[in-house]
Coordinates of C-alpha atoms in Angstrom, one line a residue:
X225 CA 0.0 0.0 0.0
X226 CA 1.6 3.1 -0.9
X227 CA 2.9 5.3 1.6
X228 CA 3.3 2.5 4.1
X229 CA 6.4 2.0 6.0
X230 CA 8.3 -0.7 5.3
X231 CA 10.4 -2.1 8.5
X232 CA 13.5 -3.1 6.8
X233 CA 17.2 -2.0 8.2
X234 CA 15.8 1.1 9.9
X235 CA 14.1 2.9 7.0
X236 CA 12.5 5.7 7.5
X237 CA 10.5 7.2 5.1
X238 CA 7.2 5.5 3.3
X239 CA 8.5 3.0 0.6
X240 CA 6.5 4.8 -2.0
X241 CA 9.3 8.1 -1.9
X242 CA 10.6 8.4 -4.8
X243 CA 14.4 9.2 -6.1
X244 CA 15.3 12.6 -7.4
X245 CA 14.2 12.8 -10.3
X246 CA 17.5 13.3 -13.2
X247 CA 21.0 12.3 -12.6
X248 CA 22.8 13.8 -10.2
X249 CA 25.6 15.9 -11.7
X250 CA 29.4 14.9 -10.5
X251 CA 30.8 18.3 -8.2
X252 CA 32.4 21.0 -9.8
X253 CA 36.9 20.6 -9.7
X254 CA 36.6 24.3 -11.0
X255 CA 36.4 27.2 -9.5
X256 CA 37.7 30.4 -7.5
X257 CA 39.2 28.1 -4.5
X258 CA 42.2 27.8 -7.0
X259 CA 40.7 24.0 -6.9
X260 CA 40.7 22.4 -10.5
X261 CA 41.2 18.4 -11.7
X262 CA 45.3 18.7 -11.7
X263 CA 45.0 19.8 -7.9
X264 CA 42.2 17.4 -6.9
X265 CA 44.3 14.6 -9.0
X266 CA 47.4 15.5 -7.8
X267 CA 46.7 15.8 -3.8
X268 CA 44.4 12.7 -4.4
X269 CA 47.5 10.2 -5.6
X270 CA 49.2 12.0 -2.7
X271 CA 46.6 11.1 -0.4
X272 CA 46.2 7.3 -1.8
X273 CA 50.0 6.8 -1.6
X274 CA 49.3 5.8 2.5
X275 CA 46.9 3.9 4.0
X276 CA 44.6 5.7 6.7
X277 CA 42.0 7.9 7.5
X278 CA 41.4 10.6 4.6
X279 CA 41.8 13.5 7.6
X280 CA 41.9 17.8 6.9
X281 CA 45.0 18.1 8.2
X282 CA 46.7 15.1 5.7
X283 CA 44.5 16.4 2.7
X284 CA 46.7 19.9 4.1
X285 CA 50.2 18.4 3.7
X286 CA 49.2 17.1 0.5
X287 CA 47.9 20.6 -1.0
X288 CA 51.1 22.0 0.5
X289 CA 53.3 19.7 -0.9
X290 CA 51.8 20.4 -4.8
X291 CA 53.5 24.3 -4.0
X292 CA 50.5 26.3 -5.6
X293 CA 49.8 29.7 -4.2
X294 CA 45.9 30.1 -2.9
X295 CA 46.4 32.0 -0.4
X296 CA 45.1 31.0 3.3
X297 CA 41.4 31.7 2.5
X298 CA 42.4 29.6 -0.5
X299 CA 44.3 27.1 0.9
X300 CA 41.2 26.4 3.2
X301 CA 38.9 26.2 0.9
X302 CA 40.4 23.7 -1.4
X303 CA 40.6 21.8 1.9
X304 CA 37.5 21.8 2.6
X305 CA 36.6 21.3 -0.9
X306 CA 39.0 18.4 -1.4
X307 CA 38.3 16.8 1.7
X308 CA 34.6 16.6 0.8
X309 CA 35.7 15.2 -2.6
X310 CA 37.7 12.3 -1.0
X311 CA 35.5 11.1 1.8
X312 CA 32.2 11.6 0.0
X313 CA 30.7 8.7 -2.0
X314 CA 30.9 11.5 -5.1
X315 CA 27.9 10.7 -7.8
X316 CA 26.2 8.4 -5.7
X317 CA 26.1 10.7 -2.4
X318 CA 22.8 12.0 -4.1
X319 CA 21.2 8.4 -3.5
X320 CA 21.7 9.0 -0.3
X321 CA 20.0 11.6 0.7
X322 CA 16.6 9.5 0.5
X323 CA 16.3 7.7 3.6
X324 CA 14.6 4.7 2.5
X325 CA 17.8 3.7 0.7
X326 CA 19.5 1.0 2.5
X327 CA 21.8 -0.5 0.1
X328 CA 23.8 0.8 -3.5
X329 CA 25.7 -1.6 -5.9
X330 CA 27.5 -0.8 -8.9
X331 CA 27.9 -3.1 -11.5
X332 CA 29.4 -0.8 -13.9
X333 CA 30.0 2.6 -14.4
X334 CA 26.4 2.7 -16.3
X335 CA 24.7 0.3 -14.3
X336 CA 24.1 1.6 -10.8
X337 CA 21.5 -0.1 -8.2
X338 CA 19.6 0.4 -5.4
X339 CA 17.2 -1.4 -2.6
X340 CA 14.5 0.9 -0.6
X341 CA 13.0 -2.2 0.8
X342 CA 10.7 -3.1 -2.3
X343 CA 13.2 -5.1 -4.3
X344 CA 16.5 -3.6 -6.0
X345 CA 15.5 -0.6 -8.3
X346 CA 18.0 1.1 -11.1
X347 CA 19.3 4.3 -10.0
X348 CA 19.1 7.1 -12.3
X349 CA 22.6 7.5 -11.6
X350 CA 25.9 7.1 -13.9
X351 CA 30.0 7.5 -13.6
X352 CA 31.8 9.4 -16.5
X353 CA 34.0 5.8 -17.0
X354 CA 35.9 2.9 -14.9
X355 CA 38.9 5.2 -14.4
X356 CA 36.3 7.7 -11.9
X357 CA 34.4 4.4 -10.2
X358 CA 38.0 2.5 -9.7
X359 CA 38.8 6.8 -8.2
X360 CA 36.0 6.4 -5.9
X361 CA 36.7 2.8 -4.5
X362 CA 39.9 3.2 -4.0
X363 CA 39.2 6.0 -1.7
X364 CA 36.6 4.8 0.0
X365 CA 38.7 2.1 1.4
X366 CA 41.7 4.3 2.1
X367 CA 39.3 6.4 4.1
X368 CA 38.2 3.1 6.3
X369 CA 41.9 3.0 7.1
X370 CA 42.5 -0.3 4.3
X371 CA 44.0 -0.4 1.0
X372 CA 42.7 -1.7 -2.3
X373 CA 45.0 -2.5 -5.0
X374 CA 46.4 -5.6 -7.4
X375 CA 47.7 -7.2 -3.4
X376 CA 44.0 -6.4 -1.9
X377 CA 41.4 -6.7 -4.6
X378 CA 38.3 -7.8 -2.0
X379 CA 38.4 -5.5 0.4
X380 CA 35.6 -4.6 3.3
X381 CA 34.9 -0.9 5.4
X382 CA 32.6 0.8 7.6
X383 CA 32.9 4.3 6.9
X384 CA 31.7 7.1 9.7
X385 CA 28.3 8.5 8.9
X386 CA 26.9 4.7 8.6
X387 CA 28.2 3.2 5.8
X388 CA 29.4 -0.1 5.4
X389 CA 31.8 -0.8 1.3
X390 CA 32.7 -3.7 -0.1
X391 CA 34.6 -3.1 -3.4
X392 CA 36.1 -5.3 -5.7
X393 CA 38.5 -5.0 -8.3
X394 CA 39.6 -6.7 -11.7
X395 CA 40.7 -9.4 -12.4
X396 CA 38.7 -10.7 -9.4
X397 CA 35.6 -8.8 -10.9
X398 CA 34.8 -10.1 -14.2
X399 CA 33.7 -6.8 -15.6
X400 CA 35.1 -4.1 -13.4
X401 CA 35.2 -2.5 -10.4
X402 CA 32.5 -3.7 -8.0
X403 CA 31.1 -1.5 -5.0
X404 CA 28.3 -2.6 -2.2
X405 CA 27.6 -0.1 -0.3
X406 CA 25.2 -0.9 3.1
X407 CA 23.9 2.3 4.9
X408 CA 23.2 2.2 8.6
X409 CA 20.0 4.0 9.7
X410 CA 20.0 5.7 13.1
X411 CA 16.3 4.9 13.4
X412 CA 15.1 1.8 15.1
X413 CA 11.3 1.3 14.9
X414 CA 9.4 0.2 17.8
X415 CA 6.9 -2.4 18.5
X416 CA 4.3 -1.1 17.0
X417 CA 5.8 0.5 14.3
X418 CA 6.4 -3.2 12.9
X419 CA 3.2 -4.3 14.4
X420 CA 1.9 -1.4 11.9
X421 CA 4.2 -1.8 9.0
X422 CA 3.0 -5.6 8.9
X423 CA 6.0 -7.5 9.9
X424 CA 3.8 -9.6 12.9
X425 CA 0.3 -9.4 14.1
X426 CA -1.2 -8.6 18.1
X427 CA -0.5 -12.3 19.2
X428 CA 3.5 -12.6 17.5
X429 CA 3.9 -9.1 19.0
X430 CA 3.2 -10.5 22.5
X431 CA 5.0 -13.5 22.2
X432 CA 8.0 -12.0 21.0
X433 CA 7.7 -9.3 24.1
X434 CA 7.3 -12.2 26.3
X435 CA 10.7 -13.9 24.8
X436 CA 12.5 -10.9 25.6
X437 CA 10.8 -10.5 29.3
X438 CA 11.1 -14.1 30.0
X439 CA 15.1 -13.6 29.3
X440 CA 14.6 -16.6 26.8
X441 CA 17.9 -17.1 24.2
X442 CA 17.0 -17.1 20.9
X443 CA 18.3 -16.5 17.1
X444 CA 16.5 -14.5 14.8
X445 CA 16.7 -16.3 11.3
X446 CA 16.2 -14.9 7.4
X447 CA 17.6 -14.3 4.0
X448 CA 20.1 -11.2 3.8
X449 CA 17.7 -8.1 3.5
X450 CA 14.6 -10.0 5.4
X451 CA 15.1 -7.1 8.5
X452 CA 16.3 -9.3 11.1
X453 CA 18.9 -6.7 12.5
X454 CA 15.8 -4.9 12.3
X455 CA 13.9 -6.9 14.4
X456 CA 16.7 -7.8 16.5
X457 CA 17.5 -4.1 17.4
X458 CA 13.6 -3.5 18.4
X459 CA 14.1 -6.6 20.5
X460 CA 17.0 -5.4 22.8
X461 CA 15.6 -2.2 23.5
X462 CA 12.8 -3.9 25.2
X463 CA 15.7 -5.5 27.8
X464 CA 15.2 -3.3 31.1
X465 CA 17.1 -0.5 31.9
X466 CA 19.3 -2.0 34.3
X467 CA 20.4 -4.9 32.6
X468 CA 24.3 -4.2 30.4
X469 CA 24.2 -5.5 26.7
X470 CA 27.0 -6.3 25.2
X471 CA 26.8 -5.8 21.3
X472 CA 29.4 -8.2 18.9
X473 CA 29.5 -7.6 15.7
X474 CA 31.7 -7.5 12.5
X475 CA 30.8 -4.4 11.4
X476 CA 28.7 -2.3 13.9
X477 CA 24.9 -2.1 12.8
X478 CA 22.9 -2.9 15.8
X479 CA 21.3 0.6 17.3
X480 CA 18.7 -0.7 20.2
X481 CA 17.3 2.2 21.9
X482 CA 18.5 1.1 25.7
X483 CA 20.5 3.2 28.0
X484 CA 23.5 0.8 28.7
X485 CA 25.1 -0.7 25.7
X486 CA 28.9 -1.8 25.2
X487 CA 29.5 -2.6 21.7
X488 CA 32.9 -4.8 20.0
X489 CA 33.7 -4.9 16.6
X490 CA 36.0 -6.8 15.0
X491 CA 39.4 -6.1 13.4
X492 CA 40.9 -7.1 10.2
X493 CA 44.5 -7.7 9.9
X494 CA 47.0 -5.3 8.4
X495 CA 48.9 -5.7 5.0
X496 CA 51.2 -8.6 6.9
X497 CA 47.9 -10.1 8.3
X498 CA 48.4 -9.3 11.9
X499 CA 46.5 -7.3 14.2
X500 CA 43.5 -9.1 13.3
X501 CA 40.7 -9.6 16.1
X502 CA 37.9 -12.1 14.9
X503 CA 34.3 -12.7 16.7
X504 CA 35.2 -15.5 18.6
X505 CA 38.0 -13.6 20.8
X506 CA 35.4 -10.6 21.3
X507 CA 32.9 -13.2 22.6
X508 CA 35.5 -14.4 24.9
X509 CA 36.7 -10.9 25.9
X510 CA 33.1 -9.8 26.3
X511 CA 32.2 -12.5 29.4
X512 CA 35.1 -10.6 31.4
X513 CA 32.7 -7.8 31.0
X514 CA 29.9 -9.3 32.9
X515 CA 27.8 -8.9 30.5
X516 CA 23.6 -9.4 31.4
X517 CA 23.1 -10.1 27.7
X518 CA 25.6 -11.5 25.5
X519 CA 24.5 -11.0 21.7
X520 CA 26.2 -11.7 18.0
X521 CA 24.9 -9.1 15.6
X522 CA 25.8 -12.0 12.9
X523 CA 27.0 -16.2 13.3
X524 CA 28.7 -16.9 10.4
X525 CA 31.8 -18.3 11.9
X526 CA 33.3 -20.1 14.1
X527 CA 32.8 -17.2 16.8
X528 CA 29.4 -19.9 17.1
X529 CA 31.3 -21.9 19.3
X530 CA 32.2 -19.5 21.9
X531 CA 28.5 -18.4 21.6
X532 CA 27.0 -21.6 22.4
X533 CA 29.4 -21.9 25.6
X534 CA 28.3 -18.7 26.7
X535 CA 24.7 -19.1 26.6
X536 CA 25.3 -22.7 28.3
X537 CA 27.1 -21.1 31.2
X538 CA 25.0 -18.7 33.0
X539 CA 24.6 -16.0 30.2
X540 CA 20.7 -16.4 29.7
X541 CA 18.7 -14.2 27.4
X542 CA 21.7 -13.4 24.7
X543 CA 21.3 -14.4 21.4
X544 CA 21.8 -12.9 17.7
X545 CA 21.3 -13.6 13.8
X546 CA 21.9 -16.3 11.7
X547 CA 21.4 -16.3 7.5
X548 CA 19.3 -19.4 7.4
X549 CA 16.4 -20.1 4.1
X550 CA 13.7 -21.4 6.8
X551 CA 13.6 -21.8 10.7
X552 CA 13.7 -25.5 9.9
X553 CA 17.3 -25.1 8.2
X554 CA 19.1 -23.6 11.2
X555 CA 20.2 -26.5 12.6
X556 CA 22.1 -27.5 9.5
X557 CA 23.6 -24.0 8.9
X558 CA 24.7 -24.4 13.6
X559 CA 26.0 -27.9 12.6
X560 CA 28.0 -26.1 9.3
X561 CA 29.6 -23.2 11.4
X562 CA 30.2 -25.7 14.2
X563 CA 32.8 -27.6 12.0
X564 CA 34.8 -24.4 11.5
X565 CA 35.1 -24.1 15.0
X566 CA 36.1 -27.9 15.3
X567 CA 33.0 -29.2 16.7
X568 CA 31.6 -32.4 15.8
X569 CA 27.9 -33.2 15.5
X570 CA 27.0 -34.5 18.7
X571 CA 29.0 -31.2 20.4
X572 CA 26.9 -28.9 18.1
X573 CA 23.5 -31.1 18.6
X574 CA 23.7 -30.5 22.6
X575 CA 25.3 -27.3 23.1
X576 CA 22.5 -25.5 20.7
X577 CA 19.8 -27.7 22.3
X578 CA 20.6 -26.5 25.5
X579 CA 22.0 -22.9 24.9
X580 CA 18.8 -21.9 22.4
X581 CA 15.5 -21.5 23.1
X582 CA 14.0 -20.0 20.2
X583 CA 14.1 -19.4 16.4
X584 CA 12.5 -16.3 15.3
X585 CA 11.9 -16.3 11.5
X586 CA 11.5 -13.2 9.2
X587 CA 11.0 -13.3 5.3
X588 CA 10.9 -11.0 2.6
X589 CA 7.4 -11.2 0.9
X590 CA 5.5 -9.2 -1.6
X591 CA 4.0 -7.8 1.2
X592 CA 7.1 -6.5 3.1
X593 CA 8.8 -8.3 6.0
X594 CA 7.3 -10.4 7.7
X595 CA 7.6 -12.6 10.9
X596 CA 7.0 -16.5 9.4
X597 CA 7.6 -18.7 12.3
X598 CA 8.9 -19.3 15.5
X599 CA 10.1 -22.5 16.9
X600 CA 11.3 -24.1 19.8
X601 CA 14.8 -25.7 19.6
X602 CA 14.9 -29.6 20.3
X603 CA 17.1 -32.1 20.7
X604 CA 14.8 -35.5 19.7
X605 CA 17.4 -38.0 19.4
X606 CA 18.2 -38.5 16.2
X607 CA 19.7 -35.0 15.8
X608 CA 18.7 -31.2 16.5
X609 CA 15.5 -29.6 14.9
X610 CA 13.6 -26.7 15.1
X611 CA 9.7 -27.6 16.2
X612 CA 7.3 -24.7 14.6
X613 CA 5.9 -23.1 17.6
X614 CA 3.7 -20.4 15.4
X615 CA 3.8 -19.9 11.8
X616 CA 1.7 -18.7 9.2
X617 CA 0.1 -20.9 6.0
X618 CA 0.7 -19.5 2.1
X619 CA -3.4 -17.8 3.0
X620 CA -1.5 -15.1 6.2
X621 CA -3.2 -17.8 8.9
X622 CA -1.5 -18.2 11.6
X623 CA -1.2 -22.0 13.1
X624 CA 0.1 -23.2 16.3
X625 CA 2.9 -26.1 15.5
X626 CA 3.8 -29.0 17.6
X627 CA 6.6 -27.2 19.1
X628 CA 3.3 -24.8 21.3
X629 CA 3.1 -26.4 24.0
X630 CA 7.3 -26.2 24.7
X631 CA 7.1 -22.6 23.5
X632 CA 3.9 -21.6 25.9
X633 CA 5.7 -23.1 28.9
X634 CA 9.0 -21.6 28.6
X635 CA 7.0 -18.1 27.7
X636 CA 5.2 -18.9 31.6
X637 CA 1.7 -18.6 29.9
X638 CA -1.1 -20.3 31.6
X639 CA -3.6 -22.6 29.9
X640 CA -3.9 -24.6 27.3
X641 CA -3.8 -21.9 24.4
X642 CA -1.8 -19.3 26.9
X643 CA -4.1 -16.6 26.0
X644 CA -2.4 -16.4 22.3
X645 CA -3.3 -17.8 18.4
X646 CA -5.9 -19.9 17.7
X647 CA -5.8 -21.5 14.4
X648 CA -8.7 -19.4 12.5
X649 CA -7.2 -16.3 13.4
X650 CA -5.4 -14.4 11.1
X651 CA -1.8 -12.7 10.9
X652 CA -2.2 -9.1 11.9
X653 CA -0.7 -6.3 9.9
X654 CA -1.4 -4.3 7.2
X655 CA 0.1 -5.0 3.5

């Protein structure tokens, strides 16, 4: 429906906004600031030739160093102006500026993309040539403190101001430079904002608040895009006050609104490879934090280990995401990541059944994002499974699964249907 709000990575603004209309036009290299392309190239290879933050005072040095005359009024401005060029994501910053934008890709310097929660959409958007969009990667990365060359063609950044790049560069790219670029919001819906935007119904909503209240561990489940750091950021801030989270994550993305968070991110390694601080050591560093809730913003690793022990030793209520096709798949992508971290099957099948007690679901439908099921982890003998709890037919019904009953008593509800779904009733929301 148009103008509704689609909860999906913090978005903002109804999905029906629509993109500036006409290409953006590249910024001006000429002018009276004294700043024109041989400068701006010039202090830009001067700028590239060392890894680390794109700062004022090194763009400075480098239009020092070229020994034109502007003048200190001058010299300031083509700071400024320089500085802007360099850490700005130059054509595409108009994109942007729409807040129901959460992720770019370029494909080509023609073929520029972008995803405001209904699907990935064309961008009206264009580079002059490979030479500007290889211009722009490359300093995109230098200002995340990395390089990206012929040594480093895959390389990964979060960038201050939200943004997370991933560029990559021939001959690893088929066709040219690559970029991704993943842009934090600083909003974080609440409850009822995804109650209203159609992600869950009345009856989900309460369960999921009871999960949280209950201090139940859990894992929140979906296909990349489906809004489970979404749904997982809404979650925390529903923790009480006094409780300390403790936030791990790869790049940082989770926002909850909750008044004591400490978050850890992880480190790659330098040019030599060393320096590098992974998941798993942040999960071990964080339970010297005493930590009231211990969360992964992402298990993809073998940082699932460490979770698992966590969760299994007095750290109740944690929990984080996992890229999983259904609820029913997670225990095959738990028993994958646990053989990275050297665990066999019977390790995995126990310490999950013990450590989780819920799998929260979300999928991206025609209809938005959408909670699909939730299931109670179970160890049944002949290997770990997730029992559906609640989860909704191809009609919107809800249904309550064989996994209820488990779900209902570890929720503390009372009777037989604990006050929630009955089969007839339908998933709330509005498409």
């Amino acid at each position: 429906m148009p103008g509704r709000v689609d909860p999906g990575r913090g978005n903002d603004r109804p999905s029906g906004a629509a993109l500036p209309q006409g290409q953006p036009r590249p910024r001006g290299i000429a002018g009276g600031d004294g700043v024109d392309a041989g400068l701006l190239e010039s202090v830009r290879e001067s700028v590239m030739a060392e890894a680390g933050l794109v700062t004022p005072s090194r763009v400075a040095a480098a239009v020092q160093a070229t020994g034109k005359l502007l003048g200190t009024a001058g010299s300031l401005a083509a700071v400024e102006r320089i500085s802007a060029e360099l850490n700005g994501l130059g054509p595409l910053q108009e994109l942007t500026r729409d807040p129901a934008v959460t992720d770019i890709f370029v494909n080509a310097p023609d073929s520029v993309w972008l995803d405001r929660g209904q699907g990935i959409e064309r961008a009206a958007v264009a580079f002059g040539g490979e030479p500007q969009l290889r211009a722009l990667a490359c300093r995109l990365i230098a200002a995340g403190g990395r390089r990206l060359d012929d040594g480093s063609p895959c390389v990964d950044v979060r960038l201050a101001g939200g943004y997370r790049v991933h560029a990559v560069l021939p001959p690893v790219s088929t066709a040219g430079t690559l970029l991704s670029i993943r842009i934090r919001r600083e909003r974080v819906f609440t409850m009822a904002e995804l109650e209203e935007g159609g992600m869950f119904g009345m009856e989900v909503r309460h369960v999921l608040e009871r999960l949280v209240q209950q201090r139940l561990s859990f894992l929140v489940s979906g296909a990349t895009g489906s809004g489970k750091t979404t749904l997982l950021s809404t979650l925390l801030g529903l923790c009480a006050g006094r409780e300390r989270l403790v936030l791990i994550e790869d790049a940082s993305e989770l926002n909850p609104v909750h008044p004591h968070i400490v978050s850890l991110e992880s480190r790659h390694g330098n040019l030599e490879g060393g320096g590098a601080v992974d998941l798993g050591e942040l999960v071990r560093q964080a339970l010297r934090m005493r930590p009231d809730r211990l969360v992964v913003g992402e298990c993809r690793g073998a940082e699932v280990r460490e979770l698992l022990t966590a969760l299994n030793t007095g750290h109740s209520g944690g929990g984080g995401t996992i890229h999983a096709n259904t609820a029913a798949a997670v225990p095959a992508r738990l028993a994958a990541l646990g053989a990275l971290a050297g665990m066999n099957q019977d390790g995995i099948r126990l310490q999950a059944a013990s450590a989780l007690d819920a799998v929260i679901h979300v999928e991206r439908t025609p209809h938005g994002r959408r909670v699909t099921c939730i299931g109670v982890m179970a160890d049944l003998g002949r290997g770990l499974v997730v029992r559906p709890a609640i989860e909704s037919g191809p009609s919107g019904a809800l249904h309550r699964g064989p996994g209820w009953a488990a779900l209902a008593g570890r929720l503390g509800l009372e009777g037989p249907d604990g006050g929630l779904v009955r089969p007839d009733d339908r998933e709330g929301g509005r498409s």
